[in-house]
Coordinates of C-alpha atoms and ligand atoms in Angstrom, one line a residue:
M16 CA -41.7 -33.0 19.7
T17 CA -39.3 -35.8 20.3
V18 CA -38.8 -39.5 20.2
E19 CA -37.2 -41.9 22.3
S20 CA -35.5 -40.3 25.9
D21 CA -33.6 -42.3 26.3
F22 CA -31.6 -43.2 23.7
L23 CA -27.9 -42.6 24.0
T24 CA -26.0 -41.9 21.0
L25 CA -22.5 -42.0 20.6
G26 CA -20.8 -39.7 17.9
I27 CA -18.0 -39.2 17.1
E28 CA -15.7 -36.4 15.2
T29 CA -12.6 -36.6 13.4
S30 CA -12.7 -34.4 9.6
C31 CA -10.3 -31.9 9.9
D32 CA -7.7 -31.7 13.5
E33 CA -10.0 -31.8 16.3
T34 CA -10.9 -35.1 17.9
S35 CA -14.6 -35.0 19.6
V36 CA -16.5 -37.8 21.4
A37 CA -19.6 -36.5 22.0
I38 CA -22.6 -38.9 24.0
L39 CA -26.7 -37.7 23.8
R40 CA -29.7 -38.2 25.0
G41 CA -32.8 -39.2 22.3
E42 CA -32.3 -36.3 19.6
H43 CA -30.7 -33.1 21.2
H44 CA -29.8 -33.5 25.3
V45 CA -25.9 -33.2 24.6
L46 CA -24.3 -35.1 28.4
I47 CA -21.3 -35.2 27.3
N48 CA -19.3 -32.7 24.4
S49 CA -15.7 -33.3 24.1
V50 CA -12.6 -31.5 22.5
Y51 CA -9.6 -32.2 21.3
S52 CA -7.9 -29.2 19.3
Q53 CA -5.2 -30.4 17.6
V54 CA -4.8 -26.6 16.9
D55 CA -1.1 -26.9 18.4
L56 CA 0.5 -29.7 16.8
H57 CA 0.3 -27.9 13.1
A58 CA 0.3 -24.2 14.1
K59 CA 3.8 -24.7 13.4
Y60 CA 3.7 -26.5 10.0
G61 CA 1.0 -22.8 9.6
G62 CA -1.7 -25.7 8.4
V63 CA -3.3 -28.9 9.1
V64 CA -0.7 -31.3 8.6
P65 CA -3.1 -34.9 7.2
E66 CA -0.3 -37.0 8.7
V67 CA -0.7 -35.6 11.8
A68 CA -3.5 -35.3 12.3
S69 CA -4.5 -39.0 12.1
R70 CA -1.9 -40.1 13.7
N71 CA -2.9 -37.9 17.1
H72 CA -6.8 -38.8 16.4
V73 CA -5.4 -42.5 16.7
L74 CA -4.1 -41.6 19.9
K75 CA -7.0 -39.9 21.5
L76 CA -10.1 -40.6 20.1
P77 CA -9.3 -44.1 22.5
F78 CA -9.1 -42.3 25.4
L79 CA -11.2 -39.0 25.5
V80 CA -13.7 -42.3 24.4
Q81 CA -13.1 -44.0 27.4
E82 CA -13.0 -40.5 29.1
A83 CA -17.5 -39.5 28.1
M84 CA -18.0 -42.4 29.1
R85 CA -16.7 -42.3 32.4
T86 CA -17.1 -39.2 33.2
L87 CA -21.1 -39.8 32.8
G88 CA -20.9 -43.0 34.7
L89 CA -21.7 -45.1 31.4
Q90 CA -21.2 -49.0 30.1
L91 CA -19.9 -49.4 26.6
K92 CA -22.9 -51.7 26.4
E93 CA -25.8 -48.3 27.1
L94 CA -25.4 -46.7 24.0
S95 CA -27.8 -47.6 20.7
L96 CA -26.7 -45.9 18.9
I97 CA -22.5 -45.1 16.9
A98 CA -22.5 -41.5 14.3
A99 CA -19.2 -41.1 13.2
T100 CA -18.6 -38.5 10.2
Y101 CA -17.5 -40.3 6.6
G102 CA -17.3 -37.3 4.8
P103 CA -16.2 -34.3 3.5
G104 CA -12.5 -34.2 5.1
L105 CA -8.7 -35.5 4.7
V106 CA -9.4 -39.1 4.0
G107 CA -7.0 -39.9 7.5
P108 CA -8.7 -38.0 9.7
L109 CA -12.3 -39.5 8.4
L110 CA -10.9 -42.8 8.4
V111 CA -9.7 -42.7 11.6
G112 CA -13.2 -41.9 13.1
L113 CA -15.3 -44.2 10.7
T114 CA -12.7 -47.1 11.8
H115 CA -12.8 -46.7 15.3
G116 CA -17.3 -46.3 15.5
K117 CA -18.4 -49.0 13.4
G118 CA -15.1 -51.3 15.2
L119 CA -17.5 -49.8 18.7
A120 CA -21.2 -49.9 16.9
F121 CA -19.2 -54.0 15.2
G122 CA -18.4 -54.9 19.4
L123 CA -21.5 -54.1 21.5
G124 CA -24.1 -55.4 18.2
V125 CA -26.1 -51.7 18.6
P126 CA -26.2 -49.8 14.7
F127 CA -23.4 -47.2 13.0
I128 CA -24.3 -44.7 10.9
G129 CA -22.0 -42.2 8.9
V130 CA -22.4 -38.5 9.5
N131 CA -22.3 -36.1 6.3
H132 CA -19.9 -33.5 8.6
L133 CA -21.9 -30.6 6.2
E134 CA -25.3 -31.6 8.0
G135 CA -23.8 -31.8 11.5
H136 CA -23.3 -27.8 11.3
V137 CA -26.4 -28.0 10.2
F138 CA -28.0 -29.7 13.3
A139 CA -25.5 -27.0 15.6
H140 CA -28.0 -24.9 15.1
R141 CA -31.1 -27.9 16.2
I142 CA -28.9 -28.7 19.3
A143 CA -28.4 -24.7 20.1
H144 CA -32.5 -24.3 19.6
P145 CA -35.2 -26.9 19.5
E146 CA -37.9 -25.0 18.8
A147 CA -36.6 -22.8 16.0
E148 CA -37.6 -26.0 13.0
P149 CA -36.9 -25.5 9.3
P150 CA -37.7 -24.3 7.0
L151 CA -34.5 -22.2 7.1
M152 CA -31.6 -20.8 4.7
A153 CA -28.7 -22.0 6.5
L154 CA -24.9 -20.8 6.4
V155 CA -22.0 -23.0 7.2
V156 CA -19.1 -20.9 7.0
S157 CA -15.7 -22.3 8.2
G158 CA -12.1 -23.2 7.6
G159 CA -13.5 -26.0 4.4
H160 CA -16.8 -24.4 3.9
T161 CA -19.4 -21.6 2.9
S162 CA -21.9 -22.9 1.1
L163 CA -25.0 -21.4 2.1
V164 CA -27.8 -24.3 1.8
D165 CA -31.4 -24.0 1.5
V166 CA -33.7 -27.1 4.8
P167 CA -36.4 -26.9 3.6
A168 CA -37.0 -29.6 6.4
Y169 CA -34.5 -31.5 8.8
G170 CA -32.9 -34.7 6.0
N171 CA -33.6 -32.5 3.1
Y172 CA -30.8 -29.2 1.4
Q173 CA -31.1 -27.8 -1.6
L174 CA -27.7 -26.4 -1.7
V175 CA -28.0 -22.8 -2.8
G176 CA -24.4 -20.8 -3.6
M177 CA -20.7 -22.5 -2.1
T178 CA -17.3 -20.5 -2.7
V179 CA -15.6 -21.5 -6.3
D180 CA -12.4 -20.9 -4.4
D181 CA -11.4 -20.3 -0.9
A182 CA -13.3 -20.9 2.6
A183 CA -13.6 -17.6 4.4
G184 CA -12.0 -19.3 6.8
E185 CA -9.0 -20.1 4.6
A186 CA -9.5 -17.0 4.0
L187 CA -8.2 -15.3 6.9
D188 CA -6.3 -18.1 7.5
K189 CA -4.2 -17.4 4.8
I190 CA -4.0 -13.8 5.2
G191 CA -4.2 -14.3 9.1
K192 CA -0.4 -15.3 7.7
M193 CA 0.9 -13.0 5.8
M194 CA 0.1 -10.6 8.5
G195 CA 1.8 -12.6 10.8
I196 CA -0.2 -14.0 13.1
G197 CA -0.2 -17.2 14.6
Y198 CA -2.8 -20.4 12.4
P199 CA -5.3 -20.5 12.7
A200 CA -6.2 -16.6 12.3
G201 CA -9.7 -16.2 12.5
A202 CA -10.3 -15.0 16.1
E203 CA -7.2 -13.2 16.5
I204 CA -8.5 -11.8 13.0
D205 CA -11.7 -11.0 14.8
R206 CA -10.1 -9.5 18.0
L207 CA -7.3 -7.6 16.0
A208 CA -10.6 -5.7 14.5
T209 CA -12.1 -4.7 17.3
L210 CA -9.7 -2.5 18.1
G211 CA -8.8 -1.6 14.3
D212 CA -11.5 0.7 11.4
P213 CA -12.2 -0.9 8.6
K214 CA -12.2 2.2 6.2
T215 CA -8.4 2.1 6.1
V216 CA -8.5 0.1 3.1
H217 CA -11.3 -0.3 1.3
F218 CA -10.4 -4.1 0.1
P219 CA -12.6 -5.2 -2.7
R220 CA -16.0 -8.2 -2.4
P221 CA -15.8 -10.5 -5.4
M222 CA -18.8 -11.5 -6.2
I223 CA -21.0 -9.5 -4.2
G224 CA -23.8 -8.5 -7.0
S225 CA -23.2 -11.5 -9.1
P226 CA -26.4 -12.8 -9.7
G227 CA -26.2 -16.1 -8.0
F228 CA -25.4 -16.8 -4.4
D229 CA -22.0 -18.8 -4.9
F230 CA -18.8 -17.0 -3.1
S231 CA -15.4 -16.7 -3.4
F232 CA -12.4 -14.6 -1.8
S233 CA -8.9 -15.6 -3.0
G234 CA -9.2 -13.0 -4.5
L235 CA -9.4 -10.6 -2.0
K236 CA -6.1 -12.6 -0.2
T237 CA -4.3 -11.6 -3.5
S238 CA -5.2 -7.5 -3.0
V239 CA -4.2 -8.3 0.7
V240 CA -1.0 -9.2 -0.8
Y241 CA -0.4 -7.0 -2.5
H242 CA -1.0 -4.1 -0.5
L243 CA 1.2 -5.7 2.9
R244 CA 3.9 -5.5 -0.3
K245 CA 3.5 -1.7 -1.1
N246 CA 2.3 -0.4 3.0
P247 CA 4.0 -3.0 4.9
R248 CA 3.8 -0.5 8.6
E249 CA -0.2 -0.9 8.1
K250 CA -0.9 -1.1 11.6
Q251 CA -2.9 -5.4 11.2
Q252 CA -6.1 -3.6 13.5
D253 CA -7.0 -1.1 10.9
I254 CA -5.5 -4.0 8.1
A255 CA -8.3 -6.8 10.2
A256 CA -10.6 -4.5 10.3
S257 CA -10.5 -3.6 6.4
V258 CA -10.4 -7.3 6.1
L259 CA -13.4 -8.4 7.7
A260 CA -15.3 -6.2 6.2
S261 CA -15.1 -7.2 3.1
V262 CA -15.6 -10.6 4.6
V263 CA -18.4 -9.5 6.4
D264 CA -20.5 -7.8 4.3
I265 CA -20.7 -10.8 1.4
L266 CA -21.7 -12.7 3.7
T267 CA -24.1 -10.4 4.9
K268 CA -26.0 -9.5 0.9
K269 CA -25.1 -13.1 0.0
S270 CA -26.4 -14.9 3.0
I271 CA -29.3 -12.3 4.0
E272 CA -30.6 -12.3 -0.2
A273 CA -30.8 -16.2 0.0
A274 CA -33.0 -16.0 2.4
R275 CA -35.4 -13.4 0.9
R276 CA -35.4 -15.3 -2.2
F277 CA -36.5 -18.8 -0.9
H278 CA -38.5 -17.4 1.3
R279 CA -37.1 -17.9 4.8
K280 CA -38.5 -16.1 7.6
R281 CA -34.9 -17.2 9.6
L282 CA -31.4 -18.1 9.2
I283 CA -28.8 -19.8 11.1
V284 CA -25.6 -19.3 10.6
T285 CA -22.7 -22.4 11.6
G286 CA -19.4 -23.2 11.4
G287 CA -16.0 -22.0 13.1
V288 CA -16.2 -18.2 11.1
A289 CA -20.4 -18.4 12.6
A290 CA -18.5 -17.7 16.2
N291 CA -17.0 -13.9 14.4
S292 CA -17.7 -10.9 16.7
H293 CA -18.5 -8.6 14.0
L294 CA -21.3 -10.6 11.4
R295 CA -23.3 -12.0 14.3
K296 CA -23.7 -8.3 14.7
A297 CA -23.7 -7.9 11.3
L298 CA -26.5 -10.4 9.9
A299 CA -28.9 -9.5 12.9
L300 CA -28.5 -6.1 12.2
A301 CA -29.7 -6.4 8.6
G302 CA -32.0 -9.8 10.2
A303 CA -33.4 -6.9 11.7
D304 CA -34.6 -4.8 8.8
R305 CA -35.1 -7.7 6.8
G306 CA -37.7 -9.1 8.9
I307 CA -35.2 -12.2 9.2
E308 CA -34.5 -13.8 12.6
V309 CA -30.8 -14.8 12.9
L310 CA -29.3 -17.7 14.2
F311 CA -26.4 -18.6 15.0
P312 CA -25.3 -21.6 18.1
S313 CA -23.0 -21.0 21.2
L314 CA -18.8 -20.7 20.4
S315 CA -18.1 -24.4 21.3
L316 CA -21.2 -25.6 19.0
C317 CA -19.9 -23.7 16.2
T318 CA -16.8 -25.1 15.9
D319 CA -16.6 -28.6 14.6
N320 CA -17.7 -31.3 17.5
A321 CA -19.0 -35.1 18.0
A322 CA -22.3 -33.2 19.4
M323 CA -23.7 -32.2 16.4
I324 CA -23.3 -35.0 15.0
A325 CA -24.3 -37.6 16.9
A326 CA -27.7 -35.0 16.6
V327 CA -27.7 -36.2 13.0
G328 CA -27.2 -39.7 13.6
A329 CA -30.2 -39.4 16.7
F330 CA -31.9 -38.1 14.0
R331 CA -31.5 -40.4 10.7
H332 CA -32.1 -42.8 13.0
L333 CA -34.9 -42.3 15.0
R334 CA -36.6 -40.3 12.4
L335 CA -35.6 -41.9 9.0
G336 CA -35.1 -45.7 10.4
Q337 CA -31.2 -45.4 8.5
S338 CA -28.0 -46.9 9.5
H339 CA -24.7 -47.9 7.0
P340 CA -23.3 -51.3 6.6
L341 CA -20.6 -51.4 8.7
S342 CA -18.4 -51.2 4.2
L343 CA -19.2 -47.6 4.5
R344 CA -16.2 -45.7 3.3
P345 CA -14.2 -42.6 3.6
D346 CA -15.9 -39.8 1.6
P347 CA -13.7 -36.7 1.3
S348 CA -16.0 -35.0 -1.1
L349 CA -19.1 -35.4 0.0
S350 CA -21.7 -32.6 -0.4
L351 CA -24.9 -32.2 1.4
G352 CA -28.0 -31.4 -1.0
Q353 CA -28.4 -31.4 -5.2
A354 CA -26.8 -27.7 -6.6
I355 CA -29.4 -25.7 -8.1
E356 CA -30.3 -22.8 -10.2
A357 CA -30.2 -19.9 -8.3
Ligands
KG4_404 O1 -16.1 -25.1 11.7 P1 -14.0 -24.9 12.7 O2 -13.8 -24.8 13.4 O3 -13.7 -26.0 11.4 C1 -13.2 -26.4 10.0 O4 -15.4 -27.1 9.4 O5 -13.0 -25.5 9.1 O6 -13.8 -23.6 11.9 C2 -12.3 -23.6 11.8 C3 -12.5 -22.2 10.9 C4 -10.9 -21.4 10.9 O7 -10.7 -20.9 9.7 C5 -10.9 -20.1 11.9 O8 -9.5 -18.7 11.7 C6 -11.8 -19.3 11.7 O9 -12.6 -20.7 12.0 N1 -12.8 -19.1 13.1 C7 -13.0 -17.9 13.2 C8 -12.5 -17.7 14.2 N2 -13.2 -18.5 14.8 C9 -12.8 -19.2 14.3 N3 -13.0 -17.0 12.1 C10 -13.8 -15.4 12.2 N4 -13.8 -14.9 13.0 C11 -13.8 -15.9 14.3 N5 -14.1 -15.6 15.6
ZN405 ZN1 -16.9 -28.3 10.1

């Protein structure tokens, strides 16, 4: 059941290299979700340059807000709540969105709420499947994060496991760089892998059998470096397929196991790497095998976007009565839920 259907939330997301603005009606009806990706600006550096990201958020954000209002024929004074990401992420980029959001809230005299980006990824699921409520297990897997989070109810999180080194997307991006693929490499590795043979090289599956639910991807990266040095002529498609076979195996085994251990019948998968077609297939199969429903948001909700941020803001404000003072600071290392022993 949703409440306050004329309630309009403006969401702002600037934690990394996507500038995004969304307007949400009620708790999960997305009116607009516009994303300006700076990916081309960073591609030539092989990764996100924080200063370049901050500067471009400053340039794009006010324009995106104006555009969203104009497209919907809305006036700023009709907004009910401003929600902006305040962590985790890069401090400069976070500061741009947060300051803009706070300024708007102050000027309009409406409440402001800071949003945890990771909770945003969980709420991408709520937008896509509002009927599929918790309890559930969430795998948040992106360029910045690889975390398993138990969600007994929205707003209530327990961190079950996380990467001890690189995030899965980060490892794919670094491996892609070594293979001579542009940045970010995840989508291209996905495409290449479809054309290759995953049995060509058996890359390691670090921590796949470890007792807890933590992940590690940096060893995989190292073994790809050595393999490429020794086999410079190996086909890109076969390397991509073999690398993904390792990443998909690890993510699938750990998340299905976590759902079982915590007695969850539903697993949701969000974040940029959740766009991966091989991961989607493997998880759907493994889930069907074990009686676990596996759900993915649409591709545009998997990657960073402001609709998911607005959805957290609206939920927390309407259901939990929360808002933040305008003194709220960015928190680059904000986490989601207390770590628990698995
Ligand atoms: O969620 P996101 O947009 O930003 C972060 O919060 O990190 O995720 C971006 C990450 C990048 O590492 C990118 O390579 C990866 O998601 N990615 C993919 C695919 N599409 C994007 N990885 C694997 N397969 C894909 N199809
Ligand atoms: Zn993200």
